[in-house]
Coordinates of C-alpha atoms in Angstrom, one line a residue:
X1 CA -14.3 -37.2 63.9
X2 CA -16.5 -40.2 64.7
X3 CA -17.1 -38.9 67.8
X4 CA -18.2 -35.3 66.5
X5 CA -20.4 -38.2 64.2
X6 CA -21.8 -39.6 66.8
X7 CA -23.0 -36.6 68.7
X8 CA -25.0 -36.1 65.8
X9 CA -26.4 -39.5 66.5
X10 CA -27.5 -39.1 69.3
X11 CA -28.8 -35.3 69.1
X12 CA -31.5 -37.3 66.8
X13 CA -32.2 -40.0 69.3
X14 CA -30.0 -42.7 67.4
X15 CA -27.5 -45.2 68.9
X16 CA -23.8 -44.1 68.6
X17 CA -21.5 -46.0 66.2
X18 CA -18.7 -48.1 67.1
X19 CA -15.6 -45.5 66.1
X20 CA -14.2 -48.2 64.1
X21 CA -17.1 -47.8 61.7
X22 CA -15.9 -44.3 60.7
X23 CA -12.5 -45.3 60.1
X24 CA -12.3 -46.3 56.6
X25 CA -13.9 -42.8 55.4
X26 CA -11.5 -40.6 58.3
X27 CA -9.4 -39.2 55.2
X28 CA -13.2 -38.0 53.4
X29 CA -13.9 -35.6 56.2
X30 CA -17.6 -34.1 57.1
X31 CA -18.5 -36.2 53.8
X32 CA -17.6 -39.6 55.0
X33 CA -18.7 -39.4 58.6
X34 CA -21.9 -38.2 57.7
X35 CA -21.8 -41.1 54.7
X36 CA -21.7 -43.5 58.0
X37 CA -23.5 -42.2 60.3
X38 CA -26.3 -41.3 58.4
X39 CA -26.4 -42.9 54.7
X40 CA -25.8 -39.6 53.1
X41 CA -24.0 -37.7 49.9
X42 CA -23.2 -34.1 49.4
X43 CA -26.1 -33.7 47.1
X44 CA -28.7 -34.5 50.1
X45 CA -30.8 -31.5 51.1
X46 CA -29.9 -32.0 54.9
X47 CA -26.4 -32.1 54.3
X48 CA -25.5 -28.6 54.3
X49 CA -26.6 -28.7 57.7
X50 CA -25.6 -31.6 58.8
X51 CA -22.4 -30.4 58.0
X52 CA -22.1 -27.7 60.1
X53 CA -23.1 -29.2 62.9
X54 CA -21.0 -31.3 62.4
X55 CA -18.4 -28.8 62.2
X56 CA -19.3 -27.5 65.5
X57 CA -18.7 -30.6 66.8
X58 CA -15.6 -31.9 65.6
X59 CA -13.8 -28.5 66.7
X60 CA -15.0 -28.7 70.5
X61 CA -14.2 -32.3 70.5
X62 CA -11.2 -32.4 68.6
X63 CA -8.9 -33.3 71.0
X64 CA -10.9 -36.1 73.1
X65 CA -9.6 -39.7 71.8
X66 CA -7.0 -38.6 69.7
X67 CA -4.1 -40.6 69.2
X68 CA -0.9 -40.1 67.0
X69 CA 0.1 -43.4 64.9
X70 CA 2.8 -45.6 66.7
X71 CA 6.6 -44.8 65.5
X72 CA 5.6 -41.1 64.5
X73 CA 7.1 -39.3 67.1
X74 CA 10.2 -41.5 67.0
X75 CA 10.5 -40.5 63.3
X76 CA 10.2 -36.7 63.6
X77 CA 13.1 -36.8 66.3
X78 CA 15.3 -38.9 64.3
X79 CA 14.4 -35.9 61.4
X80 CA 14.7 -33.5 63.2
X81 CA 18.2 -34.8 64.5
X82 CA 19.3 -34.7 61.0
X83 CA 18.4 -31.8 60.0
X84 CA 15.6 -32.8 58.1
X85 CA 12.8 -30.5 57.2
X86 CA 9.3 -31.8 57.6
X87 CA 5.9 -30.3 57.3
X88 CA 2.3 -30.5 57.1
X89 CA 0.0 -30.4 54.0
X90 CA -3.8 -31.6 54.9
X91 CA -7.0 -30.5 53.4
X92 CA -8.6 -29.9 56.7
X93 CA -9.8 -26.4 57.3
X94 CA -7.0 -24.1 59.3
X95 CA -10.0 -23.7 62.1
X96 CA -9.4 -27.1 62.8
X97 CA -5.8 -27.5 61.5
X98 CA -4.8 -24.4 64.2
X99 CA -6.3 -25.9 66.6
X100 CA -4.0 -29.5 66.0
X101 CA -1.2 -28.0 65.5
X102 CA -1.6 -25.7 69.0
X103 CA -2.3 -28.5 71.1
X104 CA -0.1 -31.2 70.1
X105 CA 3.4 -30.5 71.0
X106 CA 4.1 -33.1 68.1
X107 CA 4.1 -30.3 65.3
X108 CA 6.3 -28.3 67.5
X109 CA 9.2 -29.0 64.9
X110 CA 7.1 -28.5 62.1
X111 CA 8.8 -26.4 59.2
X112 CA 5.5 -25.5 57.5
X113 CA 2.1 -26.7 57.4
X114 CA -0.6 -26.3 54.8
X115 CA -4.5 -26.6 55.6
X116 CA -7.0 -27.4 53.1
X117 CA -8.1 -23.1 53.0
X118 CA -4.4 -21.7 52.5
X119 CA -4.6 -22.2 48.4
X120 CA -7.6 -21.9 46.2
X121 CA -7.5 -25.9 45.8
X122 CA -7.0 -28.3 47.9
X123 CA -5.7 -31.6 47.2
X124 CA -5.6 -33.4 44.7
X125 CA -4.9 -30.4 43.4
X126 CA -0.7 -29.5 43.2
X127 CA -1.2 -25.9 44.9
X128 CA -1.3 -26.9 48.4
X129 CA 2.2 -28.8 47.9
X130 CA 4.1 -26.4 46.0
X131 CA 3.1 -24.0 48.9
X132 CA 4.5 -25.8 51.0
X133 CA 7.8 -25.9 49.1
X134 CA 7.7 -22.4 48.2
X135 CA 7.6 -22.0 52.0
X136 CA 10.3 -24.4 52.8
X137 CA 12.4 -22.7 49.9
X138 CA 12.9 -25.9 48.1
X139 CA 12.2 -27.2 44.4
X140 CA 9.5 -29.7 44.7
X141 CA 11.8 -32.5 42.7
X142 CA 13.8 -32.2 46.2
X143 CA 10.8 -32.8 48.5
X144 CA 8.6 -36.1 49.5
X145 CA 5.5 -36.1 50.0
X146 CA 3.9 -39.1 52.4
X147 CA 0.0 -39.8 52.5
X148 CA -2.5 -42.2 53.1
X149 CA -5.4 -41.5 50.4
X150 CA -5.1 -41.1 46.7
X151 CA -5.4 -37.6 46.7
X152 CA -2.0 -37.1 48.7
X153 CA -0.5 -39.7 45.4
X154 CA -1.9 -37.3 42.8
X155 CA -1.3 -34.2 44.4
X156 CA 2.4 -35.1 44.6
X157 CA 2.5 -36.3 41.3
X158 CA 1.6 -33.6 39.9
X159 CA 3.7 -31.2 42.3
X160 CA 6.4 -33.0 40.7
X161 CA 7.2 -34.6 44.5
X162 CA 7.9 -38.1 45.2
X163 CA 5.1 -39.8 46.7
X164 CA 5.2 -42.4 49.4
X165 CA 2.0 -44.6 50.7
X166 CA 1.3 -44.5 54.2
X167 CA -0.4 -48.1 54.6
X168 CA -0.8 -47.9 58.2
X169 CA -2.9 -45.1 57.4
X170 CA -6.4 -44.6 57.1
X171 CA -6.3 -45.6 53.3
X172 CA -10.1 -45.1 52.8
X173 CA -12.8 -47.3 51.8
X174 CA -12.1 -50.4 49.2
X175 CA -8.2 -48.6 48.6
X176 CA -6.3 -50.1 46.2
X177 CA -3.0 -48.7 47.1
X178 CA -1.2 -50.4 44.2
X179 CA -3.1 -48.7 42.0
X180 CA -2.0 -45.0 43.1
X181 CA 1.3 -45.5 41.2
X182 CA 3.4 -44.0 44.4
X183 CA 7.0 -43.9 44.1
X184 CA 7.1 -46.7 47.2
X185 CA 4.5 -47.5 50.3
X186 CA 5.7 -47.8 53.6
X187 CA 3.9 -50.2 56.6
X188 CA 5.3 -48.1 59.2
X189 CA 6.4 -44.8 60.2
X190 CA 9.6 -45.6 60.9
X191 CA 10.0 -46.9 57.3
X192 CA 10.4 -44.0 55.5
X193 CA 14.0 -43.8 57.5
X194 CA 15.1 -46.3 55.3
X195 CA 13.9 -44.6 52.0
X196 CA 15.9 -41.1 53.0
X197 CA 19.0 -43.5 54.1
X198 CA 19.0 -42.4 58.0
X199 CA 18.1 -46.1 59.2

């Protein structure tokens, strides 16, 4: 994404950012890259546009310098060695989500996954999440839902899910995690093992 930022940049004859300095706003999408790399808010006039160049971008590079979190892929084979459904539930757009989920052979075991276009509302609205159980053919009491933004808290929480904070995630900008009322926050992946008693 900070790449797909960055581009931008340099389209308009400015320097490229560090990717580091788009990290704390990854989990805000189109709005927080385009906060960093050019100062501005959704009510901006050259937003819209912005934004869908942005767009453009981000799906043609969306593959170049990505990297999945240490521990993950340990974690979905100790799930999936015990028979533990997992899935995907992420406000990005399915043009990008499809694209992910095609070329990483990480969500290979995925049970479901949810982008930010399959429901009406995206999160922090429930929908997306009770989707996603409705397709997994579980009550949501029986499901937990893991993020790293606040949204991902209040969506579960209102799914009726239990929530677990991802502090090795993204977190965005000033979080205050303790704040978000989750059910219990994890510093690694491999930590929620120890929450679903298969440590």
């Amino acid at each position: 994404m900070g790449r797909a930022a960055n581009q931008l940049r340099v389209a308009r004859d400015l320097a490229p950012l560090p990717l580091s300095a788009y990290r704390s706003m990854a989990g805000a999408g189109a709005r927080g890259m385009l906060s960093i790399a050019f100062g501005i808010k959704p009510d901006d006039e050259a937003f819209p546009v912005l934004r869908e160049e942005f767009f453009d971008n981000y799906q043609r590079c969306i593959h170049e310098q990505t990297e999945v979190f240490a521990q993950v892929d340990e974690l979905l084979s100790v799930l999936q060695r015990n028979s533990v459904r997992w899935g995907v539930v992420t406000n990005k757009a399915s043009r990008f989500t499809d694209l992910i989920v095609q070329r990483l052979r990480l969500f290979d075991g995925a049970s479901v996954v949810v982008s930010g276009d399959t429901t009406p509302h995206s999160k922090p609205h429930p929908a997306p999440l009770l989707e996603a159980a409705t397709r997994l053919g579980m009550p949501p009491q029986a499901c937990i839902y893991v993020g790293d933004d606040h949204r991902d808290i209040l969506a579960g929480q209102a799914a009726g899910m239990g929530t677990v904070a991802a502090l090795y995630g993204y977190l965005g900008q000033d979080a205050t995690v303790t704040a978000w009322g989750a059910d219990a926050t994890i510093d690694f992946p491999l930590d929620l093992l120890k929450l679903l008693d298969l440590s």
